[in-house]
Amino acid sequence: MKRRQFLLFIIALSVSLFIAGCQNDERGPEDVFQDYVELWNQSEFTAMYPFLTDSAKEMVSEEEFVSRYEKIYADLEVTDLQVAFEPPEEVDVEGEEVSFPFTVSMNTIAGPVHFEQVARLIKVEDEEETNWFVDWHPGYIFAGMESGDRVGLRIEKAPRGEIFDRHGNGLAINGEVYEVGLVPEKMEGQEDRIIHDLAEKLGLSVEDIEKKLSASWVQPHFFVPIKRVPKTNQALIDEVLEIPGVQVNTTEARVYPLAEAGAHLIGYVDEVTAEDLEKNEGYRAGDVIGKRGLEQLLEERLRGESGATIYIEKPDGATIPIAEKQAVPGEDIRLTIDSEMQRLLFAKFAGKGGTAVAIHPQTGETLALVSSPSFDPNEYMFMTAAARQKLADEPNDPLLNRFVYPHTPGSVIKPLVAAIGLETGTIDPEHTRDIQGDQWQKDDSWGGYKITRVTDPGRPVNLQDALVLSDNIFFAQTALELGADRFISGLKRFGFAEKIPFTYPLESSQISNSGELDDEILLADSGYGQGEVQMNIVHLASAFTIFVNDGSMIQPILLQEEAKGQFWKEKVVSPENTGIIAESLRKVVANPNGTGRLADIPGLSLAGKTGTAELAKAAQGEQGEENGWFVAYDIDDKDVLVVMMMEGVEQEGSSAVVRAVRDFFAEIR
């Protein structure tokens, strides 16, 4: 700050000395022009104006001189301005004028500009002093520019890169939408009725439409755009076309073929706001920017680089180019997603809340990743602020991206606890636990708290029984025998409490709120996926790939360019122990008493694990909110592994989820 203040002081002093007539025998025209150049390099246009000859001032007023330079340099985004002048060793000042060559260089929105020019200085004498003035003309702004010319700027927007699925199907593409508008002169005498009817059809307020119609640029014969409508909504277009004065055009826009099924994954674009322009370089008013999902995450790759042309426009319309930069299209990106699987998996929720993922357990490719309920980005992009707020206020949270967050896993964590138990020798697969009844507590120190099992088989249970019947007590006892340290260490081997290596940022899975398990009841509850343990659905899918990959966890990927078949965690569990658990997971479905028996249908050999996670209840013994889980893969064709979590399954438990996953597999085979 001090340095700039000092510089401004020097500049002001130079101008003052100049105006005061300090031009004398020791100060020639080269000194005057040197001062002028220094002011120019600092963009001190107001201070430059007094240096101009009277004839130049007649051509351009001070206000016009300053505002023209400032506007041109601002509009063209001029940076690195360098006006260079080499004063000659000797100057013949005997005449009334002298000329000096100089160069101007700058960077602009259209690339670098460099030109050479000649400055003419005129001597003015009176009785007391002699001064030199710059005979300025428009060619100082850009070479070839003359009085009456103007500087023009043409922006060529770069095509945004598109997003495709694994088969080349569009997920975010540059397409067309309808643009519904009004022609004022065709509304005469019916304005109120037409505006009211159109507002009702388009979900707008009368005020919204009146504001657009009253814009300063509107003329009676102009088409005034009111709202954009996806081409899929032909029924609405047919309705609005029946309203007098309505006209429908087509215009370019981003299109999302998966609609609701892909909204949380793909996201959407929106016009940049003032805040966006402040935070992000290289954007201009009217540009679009990714606002959610991959559109936002991959913005730098998708956006491209706009082209620009700077030119001089003559009074007769002829143009002279000054600088030109070609637009660079955004990068197209291909995902590992399968559009059809994405649609099918999303449809299985039928509007219920939840999330699901399908991955290839041997390559790590994410085939589908959904969150439900959802919203249609094709509609959302053109919603009013009020309509968006109404959607945000809906109790089922359609704007919440559920696959980002970890959730209470319930019994689907039991195969991982079984693996920890086998690896540490805490569990012998042949050993049985003689658990009496359907409730259990370690001792009286637990007070009234007891752990409940779903089924009491009336006999001792071994590991396979515990997985097939999903025995909470068996796994609670296993967690207590492991102890907090070994239990935590075992979960961390599976990637708990660390960043999930995935293109789409996901919240990490947690062991507990504090990361510790220093309470016996909390430890016991964690053994069957309750307590405070939380697991992200993509992480859970990766963890279950140990049963396909001989104990190693695949690294999930989302982009086709990423390396396939890489492991996130290698040899987490021995092949022998994963084989023991995998055999039990098949029986979870194939055994008539298995919790996943609804998925045992001809043509499918599914293995997996069900889960019902209780979220909240007023007191033990009462019904709380429950999420249903099912993890499944086909043991005969190990190319798809699905994890689904469905909210609000208090009446059915995991049965609804099991049926949904079963039907999904049946439809893709």
XYZ file of C-alpha atoms in Angstrom:
669
model
C 0.000 0.000 0.000
C 2.781 2.428 0.948
C 4.620 1.679 -2.303
C 1.503 2.487 -4.364
C 0.924 5.701 -2.395
C 4.502 6.745 -3.078
C 4.106 5.947 -6.794
C 0.904 7.990 -7.014
C 2.697 10.867 -5.270
C 5.490 10.779 -7.859
C 2.971 10.645 -10.705
C 0.990 13.565 -9.283
C 4.176 15.532 -8.810
C 5.228 14.881 -12.424
C 1.869 16.067 -13.719
C 1.975 19.150 -11.510
C 5.441 20.037 -12.696
C 4.354 19.535 -16.275
C 1.283 21.722 -15.958
C 3.270 24.343 -14.077
C 5.519 24.641 -17.092
C 8.647 23.024 -15.905
C 9.535 22.309 -19.492
C 12.795 24.165 -19.955
C 16.071 23.792 -21.745
C 16.929 20.734 -19.665
C 13.579 19.016 -20.179
C 12.841 17.976 -23.741
C 9.881 16.300 -25.483
C 11.397 12.883 -24.780
C 11.057 13.593 -21.047
C 7.434 14.610 -21.465
C 6.597 11.504 -23.457
C 8.469 9.319 -20.973
C 6.214 10.662 -18.200
C 3.176 10.035 -20.380
C 4.268 6.409 -20.996
C 4.827 5.791 -17.293
C 1.295 6.998 -16.523
C -0.079 4.822 -19.329
C 1.653 1.726 -17.953
C -0.034 2.397 -14.623
C -3.426 2.951 -16.326
C -3.579 6.435 -14.821
C -5.747 7.752 -17.640
C -6.989 10.836 -15.822
C -3.410 11.942 -15.253
C -2.595 11.330 -18.942
C -5.234 13.712 -20.296
C -3.423 17.019 -19.468
C -0.539 15.893 -21.696
C -2.772 16.075 -24.808
C -2.657 18.870 -27.382
C -5.595 21.250 -27.648
C -6.570 19.729 -30.978
C -6.629 16.259 -29.432
C -8.767 17.555 -26.564
C -11.225 18.934 -29.103
C -11.470 15.422 -30.532
C -12.056 13.721 -27.178
C -13.223 15.088 -23.844
C -11.477 14.113 -20.623
C -14.487 12.061 -19.527
C -14.642 10.233 -22.852
C -10.861 9.722 -22.931
C -10.758 8.171 -19.460
C -13.949 6.114 -19.734
C -13.023 4.779 -23.163
C -9.639 3.488 -22.069
C -11.067 2.063 -18.838
C -13.991 0.353 -20.544
C -11.964 -1.088 -23.405
C -9.257 -2.408 -21.103
C -11.852 -3.823 -18.695
C -14.043 -5.435 -21.379
C -11.036 -6.967 -23.107
C -9.631 -8.117 -19.739
C -6.307 -6.454 -20.451
C -3.374 -7.563 -18.288
C 0.388 -7.142 -18.438
C 0.150 -3.823 -20.250
C 3.594 -2.695 -21.391
C 4.073 0.570 -23.294
C 7.746 0.790 -24.272
C 9.596 3.924 -25.329
C 13.349 4.282 -25.754
C 14.306 7.982 -25.572
C 16.829 8.835 -28.301
C 20.279 10.023 -27.275
C 19.832 13.263 -29.221
C 16.613 15.072 -30.113
C 16.378 17.923 -32.578
C 14.038 20.346 -30.848
C 14.496 23.244 -33.237
C 11.223 22.482 -35.045
C 7.625 22.793 -33.821
C 7.069 19.054 -33.553
C 8.947 15.810 -32.975
C 8.038 12.147 -33.444
C 8.969 9.124 -31.290
C 8.347 5.446 -32.075
C 6.890 3.307 -29.265
C 5.354 -0.148 -28.843
C 2.306 -1.390 -26.964
C 1.979 -4.975 -25.710
C -0.766 -6.543 -23.622
C -2.560 -9.780 -22.901
C -6.293 -9.817 -23.588
C -9.230 -12.188 -23.484
C -8.402 -12.979 -27.134
C -4.687 -13.505 -26.533
C -1.637 -11.244 -26.825
C -1.746 -7.948 -28.713
C 1.359 -6.095 -29.890
C 1.621 -3.114 -32.151
C 4.028 -0.328 -33.049
C 3.022 3.290 -33.188
C 4.564 6.742 -33.624
C 3.841 9.523 -31.170
C 3.859 13.129 -32.379
C 4.589 15.843 -29.823
C 3.804 19.504 -30.528
C 5.698 22.432 -29.045
C 3.682 25.257 -27.528
C 5.445 28.484 -26.622
C 4.330 31.623 -24.892
C 6.182 34.583 -23.374
C 7.191 32.748 -20.220
C 7.699 29.090 -21.113
C 7.890 26.344 -23.676
C 5.910 23.050 -23.308
C 5.481 19.891 -25.337
C 2.107 18.126 -25.742
C 1.124 14.682 -27.095
C -0.910 14.882 -30.296
C -3.048 11.880 -29.300
C -5.334 10.042 -31.730
C -7.359 6.754 -31.543
C -4.496 4.777 -33.097
C -2.855 4.887 -29.667
C -5.614 2.540 -28.434
C -5.055 0.033 -31.242
C -3.078 0.350 -34.460
C -5.302 1.216 -37.395
C -7.994 2.792 -35.289
C -9.353 6.135 -36.439
C -11.893 8.648 -35.267
C -15.400 7.174 -35.531
C -14.181 3.590 -35.181
C -15.166 1.389 -32.281
C -13.551 -1.630 -30.634
C -15.669 -4.777 -30.849
C -15.502 -8.049 -28.916
C -17.072 -11.283 -30.057
C -17.164 -14.240 -27.617
C -17.406 -17.798 -28.907
C -18.574 -20.015 -26.077
C -16.799 -23.351 -25.885
C -19.008 -26.430 -26.159
C -19.189 -28.056 -22.742
C -17.747 -31.538 -22.565
C -20.334 -34.301 -22.380
C -20.601 -37.221 -19.973
C -21.260 -40.720 -21.313
C -21.811 -44.141 -19.795
C -19.686 -47.223 -20.498
C -21.591 -47.907 -23.737
C -21.443 -44.347 -25.069
C -24.959 -43.413 -23.987
C -25.337 -39.787 -22.970
C -25.641 -38.922 -19.295
C -25.090 -35.157 -19.647
C -25.253 -33.934 -23.227
C -25.546 -30.704 -25.172
C -29.027 -30.852 -26.632
C -32.098 -28.714 -27.091
C -35.047 -27.670 -24.970
C -38.213 -25.755 -25.689
C -38.285 -22.054 -24.846
C -41.783 -20.801 -24.122
C -42.281 -17.083 -24.674
C -44.749 -14.321 -25.425
C -45.024 -11.774 -28.238
C -46.536 -8.649 -26.607
C -48.332 -7.311 -29.696
C -50.202 -10.616 -30.018
C -51.626 -10.239 -26.502
C -53.405 -6.915 -26.973
C -56.642 -6.736 -25.005
C -56.046 -10.100 -23.307
C -52.849 -9.412 -21.334
C -54.164 -10.206 -17.856
C -55.856 -13.457 -18.837
C -52.923 -14.662 -20.949
C -50.335 -13.924 -18.257
C -52.487 -15.600 -15.600
C -53.089 -18.726 -17.715
C -49.440 -19.061 -18.729
C -48.233 -18.556 -15.159
C -50.525 -21.346 -13.993
C -49.363 -23.746 -16.718
C -45.644 -23.028 -16.194
C -45.699 -22.971 -12.398
C -44.680 -19.312 -12.281
C -46.138 -16.291 -10.567
C -47.852 -13.520 -12.501
C -45.126 -11.223 -11.189
C -42.426 -13.471 -12.717
C -43.904 -13.057 -16.183
C -44.704 -9.352 -15.840
C -41.109 -8.670 -14.837
C -39.804 -10.335 -18.009
C -42.289 -8.478 -20.197
C -41.350 -5.111 -18.685
C -37.616 -5.431 -19.407
C -36.167 -2.335 -21.081
C -35.212 -4.171 -24.278
C -38.713 -5.512 -24.991
C -40.519 -4.242 -28.110
C -44.116 -5.143 -29.106
C -43.015 -7.489 -31.884
C -40.197 -9.161 -29.920
C -40.271 -12.739 -28.658
C -39.865 -12.558 -24.861
C -38.559 -15.832 -23.363
C -40.484 -16.830 -20.238
C -39.380 -20.363 -19.325
C -37.469 -23.307 -20.740
C -39.149 -26.704 -20.827
C -37.525 -30.129 -21.476
C -38.446 -31.696 -24.792
C -39.771 -34.697 -22.901
C -42.654 -32.531 -21.633
C -44.501 -32.338 -24.943
C -47.881 -32.409 -23.217
C -47.144 -29.098 -21.495
C -46.003 -27.531 -24.769
C -49.247 -28.578 -26.455
C -51.207 -26.926 -23.640
C -49.364 -23.583 -23.644
C -49.570 -23.299 -27.427
C -53.332 -23.003 -27.049
C -52.845 -19.707 -25.189
C -52.934 -16.645 -27.513
C -49.636 -14.809 -27.873
C -47.560 -17.815 -26.809
C -44.716 -18.845 -29.071
C -42.388 -21.829 -28.608
C -38.848 -21.929 -29.951
C -35.992 -24.345 -29.402
C -32.690 -23.403 -27.828
C -29.487 -25.130 -26.826
C -29.287 -26.464 -23.270
C -27.814 -29.241 -21.164
C -29.914 -32.411 -21.252
C -29.884 -35.308 -18.779
C -31.333 -38.476 -20.338
C -31.437 -40.389 -17.036
C -33.519 -37.637 -15.406
C -34.227 -38.539 -11.742
C -32.291 -41.800 -11.949
C -28.979 -40.007 -12.429
C -29.518 -36.610 -10.806
C -27.483 -37.129 -7.635
C -24.604 -38.748 -9.489
C -24.457 -36.493 -12.562
C -25.757 -33.221 -11.097
C -26.737 -30.264 -13.262
C -25.449 -26.915 -14.553
C -26.784 -23.464 -13.839
C -26.003 -19.933 -14.936
C -23.157 -18.389 -12.975
C -24.095 -16.110 -10.101
C -22.257 -13.039 -8.878
C -20.750 -15.246 -6.166
C -19.550 -17.754 -8.780
C -17.895 -14.969 -10.767
C -16.134 -13.755 -7.651
C -14.850 -17.198 -6.673
C -13.950 -18.578 -10.101
C -11.692 -17.090 -12.753
C -12.411 -17.214 -16.459
C -16.211 -17.011 -16.287
C -18.429 -14.285 -17.697
C -22.056 -13.384 -17.059
C -24.276 -15.835 -18.929
C -21.822 -18.755 -18.650
C -22.928 -21.999 -16.993
C -21.156 -23.856 -14.230
C -21.615 -27.286 -12.648
C -23.650 -27.083 -9.475
C -23.915 -30.654 -8.175
C -22.582 -34.113 -8.820
C -20.024 -34.846 -11.493
C -20.958 -31.662 -13.352
C -19.463 -29.782 -10.413
C -16.690 -32.212 -9.507
C -15.369 -32.370 -13.084
C -16.041 -28.710 -13.922
C -12.456 -27.895 -14.887
C -12.392 -30.708 -17.437
C -15.896 -30.186 -18.770
C -16.046 -26.395 -19.092
C -13.685 -25.825 -22.013
C -12.218 -22.432 -22.854
C -14.213 -19.778 -24.657
C -12.828 -18.214 -27.806
C -12.752 -14.476 -28.445
C -12.164 -12.051 -31.283
C -11.203 -8.402 -30.806
C -11.728 -6.201 -33.838
C -11.999 -2.609 -34.994
C -15.339 -1.794 -36.575
C -15.427 0.992 -39.133
C -18.445 3.293 -39.584
C -19.368 1.405 -42.768
C -19.410 -1.924 -40.912
C -16.054 -3.178 -42.187
C -13.922 -4.863 -39.540
C -10.192 -5.166 -38.885
C -9.137 -8.055 -36.620
C -6.842 -7.228 -33.718
C -6.586 -10.580 -31.893
C -8.331 -13.908 -32.079
C -8.353 -16.992 -29.873
C -10.182 -20.139 -30.915
C -12.583 -21.781 -28.493
C -11.321 -25.000 -26.905
C -14.166 -27.504 -26.367
C -14.542 -29.105 -22.960
C -13.376 -32.663 -22.469
C -15.812 -35.549 -22.963
C -15.780 -38.006 -20.065
C -16.875 -41.624 -20.048
C -17.996 -43.314 -16.850
C -18.085 -46.969 -15.874
C -21.831 -46.548 -15.268
C -24.326 -48.681 -17.182
C -27.357 -46.478 -17.949
C -29.809 -49.358 -18.020
C -28.619 -50.692 -14.663
C -28.826 -47.173 -13.246
C -32.455 -46.858 -14.367
C -33.424 -50.318 -13.141
C -31.804 -49.953 -9.733
C -33.361 -46.527 -9.175
C -36.788 -47.816 -10.208
C -36.655 -50.499 -7.509
C -37.126 -47.840 -4.834
C -40.501 -46.817 -6.270
C -40.112 -43.441 -4.594
C -39.009 -44.740 -1.190
C -35.926 -43.277 0.427
C -32.603 -45.050 0.202
C -29.464 -45.628 -1.817
C -27.892 -48.423 -3.833
C -24.734 -49.290 -5.696
C -23.843 -51.982 -8.210
C -20.182 -52.715 -8.889
C -18.175 -55.271 -10.807
C -16.471 -56.988 -7.857
C -13.409 -58.055 -9.861
C -12.697 -54.855 -11.805
C -14.083 -52.299 -9.343
C -16.198 -50.599 -12.023
C -19.217 -48.810 -10.598
C -22.140 -49.902 -12.744
C -24.872 -47.965 -10.956
C -24.959 -45.522 -8.057
C -28.324 -44.098 -7.055
C -30.026 -42.081 -4.353
C -33.799 -42.008 -3.865
C -36.029 -40.038 -3.900
C -34.585 -37.705 -6.465
C -35.365 -34.761 -8.739
C -35.303 -34.193 -12.481
C -32.337 -31.938 -13.352
C -33.957 -31.190 -16.721
C -36.755 -29.451 -14.804
C -34.697 -28.216 -11.859
C -32.399 -26.077 -14.015
C -35.351 -23.908 -15.044
C -37.224 -23.781 -11.729
C -37.811 -20.506 -9.950
C -36.203 -19.953 -6.559
C -39.598 -20.486 -4.937
C -40.114 -23.819 -6.707
C -36.625 -24.971 -5.716
C -37.283 -24.048 -2.105
C -40.560 -25.965 -2.152
C -38.686 -29.039 -3.376
C -36.029 -28.583 -0.681
C -38.735 -28.446 1.988
C -40.330 -31.770 1.041
C -40.196 -34.196 3.997
C -38.696 -37.054 1.967
C -35.614 -34.948 1.107
C -35.355 -35.459 -2.681
C -32.309 -33.173 -2.827
C -30.343 -35.221 -0.261
C -27.619 -37.332 -1.856
C -27.787 -40.430 0.320
C -24.877 -42.349 -1.180
C -22.419 -39.703 -0.003
C -23.089 -40.369 3.674
C -22.451 -43.390 5.896
C -25.442 -45.170 7.406
C -26.036 -47.594 10.270
C -25.353 -50.933 8.539
C -27.148 -53.355 10.821
C -26.565 -57.014 10.096
C -24.772 -56.555 6.772
C -21.644 -55.897 8.832
C -21.758 -59.398 10.339
C -19.710 -61.098 7.585
C -16.932 -58.566 8.255
C -17.107 -59.229 12.002
C -17.035 -62.953 11.221
C -13.889 -62.397 9.116
C -12.210 -60.505 11.985
C -13.195 -63.276 14.381
C -11.805 -66.021 12.122
C -8.577 -64.144 11.414
C -7.904 -63.573 15.122
C -8.901 -67.104 16.142
C -11.778 -65.750 18.225
C -14.238 -67.771 16.139
C -13.928 -71.481 15.374
C -16.332 -72.191 12.521
C -17.297 -75.497 14.102
C -17.719 -74.156 17.613
C -21.263 -73.487 18.793
C -22.659 -70.984 21.235
C -25.475 -72.206 23.450
C -27.630 -69.103 23.580
C -30.861 -69.504 25.484
C -33.971 -67.548 24.482
C -34.253 -64.496 22.281
C -32.700 -61.931 24.642
C -29.315 -61.748 26.329
C -27.132 -59.479 28.441
C -23.606 -60.063 29.676
C -24.481 -59.590 33.333
C -26.477 -57.437 35.714
C -24.111 -54.500 35.172
C -26.039 -53.815 31.961
C -29.132 -52.993 33.999
C -32.261 -53.400 31.920
C -30.442 -53.389 28.577
C -30.648 -56.631 26.597
C -29.747 -57.660 23.054
C -32.506 -59.297 21.049
C -32.152 -61.927 18.329
C -34.671 -62.336 15.505
C -34.878 -66.120 15.680
C -34.274 -68.611 18.476
C -33.608 -71.946 16.768
C -33.839 -73.753 20.096
C -30.339 -75.185 19.796
C -26.698 -74.044 19.947
C -25.551 -72.107 16.882
C -22.243 -72.060 15.025
C -20.910 -69.357 12.695
C -22.888 -70.559 9.688
C -26.107 -70.663 11.702
C -25.420 -67.174 13.025
C -24.990 -65.787 9.490
C -27.934 -67.658 7.987
C -30.262 -66.692 10.853
C -28.579 -63.291 11.391
C -28.095 -63.876 15.102
C -27.431 -60.570 16.883
C -26.455 -62.225 20.172
C -23.813 -64.425 18.522
C -22.055 -61.413 17.021
C -22.447 -59.260 20.120
C -20.678 -61.990 22.087
C -18.019 -62.242 19.384
C -17.323 -58.489 19.621
C -16.959 -58.706 23.401
C -14.561 -61.664 23.104
C -12.512 -59.789 20.512
C -12.297 -56.791 22.804
C -12.300 -53.157 21.743
C -8.695 -53.029 20.498
C -8.879 -56.091 18.230
C -12.358 -55.164 17.026
C -11.251 -51.634 16.076
C -8.048 -52.922 14.502
C -10.049 -55.418 12.466
C -12.448 -52.792 11.147
C -9.567 -50.497 10.248
C -8.083 -53.289 8.123
C -11.299 -52.992 6.123
C -10.807 -49.231 5.644
C -12.913 -47.818 8.447
C -12.030 -44.284 9.578
C -10.047 -43.520 6.413
C -10.716 -41.766 3.136
C -12.534 -43.899 0.593
C -10.498 -43.906 -2.659
C -13.259 -42.920 -5.070
C -13.621 -40.185 -7.703
C -16.839 -38.950 -6.140
C -16.039 -37.657 -2.608
C -17.694 -39.867 -0.007
C -17.835 -39.502 3.742
C -15.736 -42.085 5.551
C -17.175 -44.989 7.500
C -16.907 -44.662 11.269
C -16.454 -47.109 14.134
C -18.053 -44.788 16.676
C -18.577 -41.085 17.195
C -15.300 -40.840 19.095
C -13.457 -43.591 17.249
C -13.255 -45.581 20.489
C -15.315 -48.431 21.937
C -14.738 -47.935 25.657
C -18.214 -49.064 26.689
C -19.189 -52.760 26.769
C -22.716 -52.224 25.490
C -21.456 -50.005 22.654
C -18.893 -52.670 21.714
C -21.494 -55.443 21.813
C -23.984 -53.443 19.713
C -21.265 -52.623 17.178
C -20.740 -56.362 16.661
C -24.069 -56.603 14.857
C -23.980 -53.226 13.131
C -25.784 -51.085 15.674
C -24.243 -48.797 18.290
C -22.570 -45.878 16.561
C -20.952 -47.755 13.688
C -21.720 -46.214 10.285
C -20.737 -47.426 6.841
C -20.791 -45.820 3.430
C -22.556 -47.910 0.815
C -19.680 -47.835 -1.710
C -17.269 -48.844 1.050
C -19.579 -51.700 2.013
C -19.681 -52.919 -1.578
C -15.882 -52.882 -1.729
C -15.629 -54.754 1.584
C -17.888 -57.558 0.316
C -15.631 -58.120 -2.710
C -13.295 -60.089 -0.402
C -15.670 -63.012 -0.970
C -14.982 -62.846 -4.711
C -11.296 -61.872 -4.617
C -9.855 -64.383 -2.113
C -9.775 -61.889 0.740
C -8.733 -58.668 -1.060
C -10.935 -55.561 -1.356
C -11.316 -54.073 -4.822
C -10.811 -50.357 -5.318
C -14.060 -48.925 -6.697
C -13.724 -46.717 -9.783
C -16.122 -44.422 -11.628
C -14.196 -43.200 -14.693
C -13.321 -45.435 -17.637
C -9.816 -43.952 -17.671
C -9.040 -45.335 -14.208
C -7.101 -48.571 -13.846
C -9.346 -51.592 -13.397
C -8.793 -54.515 -11.069
C -6.706 -52.615 -8.499
C -7.091 -53.475 -4.831
C -7.814 -50.919 -2.134
C -6.859 -53.416 0.579
C -4.928 -56.569 -0.231
C -5.216 -59.837 1.700
C -7.470 -58.440 4.388
C -8.675 -61.983 5.078
C -7.183 -65.335 4.138
C -8.708 -67.203 1.173
C -9.620 -70.059 3.522
C -11.618 -67.839 5.856
C -13.328 -65.927 3.052
C -14.350 -69.273 1.587
C -15.923 -70.319 4.905
C -17.981 -67.122 5.080
C -18.868 -67.145 1.369
C -20.364 -70.624 1.766
C -22.576 -69.287 4.538
C -23.603 -66.254 2.448
C -24.916 -68.564 -0.234
C -26.987 -70.356 2.410
C -28.397 -67.037 3.628
C -30.313 -67.144 0.333
C -30.514 -70.868 -0.460
C -31.445 -72.171 3.028
C -35.234 -72.239 3.591
C -34.651 -70.569 6.955
C -32.169 -67.987 5.633
C -33.046 -64.307 6.013
C -32.460 -63.819 2.274
C -34.536 -66.801 1.111
C -36.870 -64.578 -0.951
C -33.962 -64.104 -3.379
C -33.641 -67.834 -4.085
C -35.267 -68.203 -7.501
C -34.515 -70.412 -10.524
C -31.763 -69.110 -12.769
C -29.995 -67.175 -10.025
C -27.419 -68.397 -7.519
C -27.291 -65.395 -5.267
C -25.227 -65.146 -2.114
C -25.481 -62.266 0.281
C -26.489 -60.823 3.596
C -29.581 -59.048 4.824
C -29.730 -56.377 7.472
C -32.229 -54.309 9.383
C -30.751 -51.245 11.047
C -32.756 -49.664 13.840
C -32.198 -45.923 13.881
C -34.217 -44.402 16.687
C -36.836 -45.367 19.237
C -38.201 -43.892 22.426
C -37.277 -46.890 24.603
C -36.052 -50.472 24.328
C -38.794 -52.801 23.215
C -40.598 -50.165 21.162
C -40.643 -49.998 17.363
C -38.158 -47.473 15.944
C -37.346 -46.288 12.437
C -35.652 -49.020 10.432
C -33.570 -49.214 7.271
C -33.480 -52.447 5.325
C -30.290 -53.741 3.688
C -29.320 -56.457 1.274
C -25.912 -57.183 -0.243
C -25.882 -59.792 -3.008
C -23.783 -61.255 -5.818
C -24.192 -64.205 -8.173
C -21.710 -66.970 -7.328
C -21.917 -68.381 -10.857
C -21.366 -65.108 -12.697
C -19.353 -62.798 -10.495
C -19.666 -59.641 -12.556
C -22.178 -57.692 -10.452
C -22.374 -57.064 -6.718
C -25.277 -54.987 -5.403
C -25.766 -53.188 -2.111
C -29.152 -51.628 -1.415
C -30.432 -49.721 1.591
C -34.094 -48.789 1.796
C -35.512 -46.472 4.434
C -38.696 -46.940 6.436
C -39.054 -50.733 6.330
C -40.573 -51.079 9.804
C -43.424 -53.260 8.527
C -41.435 -55.584 6.247
C -37.894 -55.504 7.569
C -35.375 -56.371 4.880
C -37.898 -58.360 2.787
C -38.706 -55.422 0.504
C -35.018 -54.858 -0.192
C -34.364 -58.547 -0.844
C -37.176 -58.638 -3.408
C -35.927 -55.452 -5.078
C -32.360 -56.754 -5.453
C -33.594 -60.173 -6.582
C -35.736 -58.588 -9.292
C -32.855 -56.368 -10.367
C -30.615 -59.399 -10.918
C -33.406 -61.235 -12.731
C -33.870 -58.301 -15.118
C -30.191 -57.837 -15.998
C -29.601 -61.528 -16.696
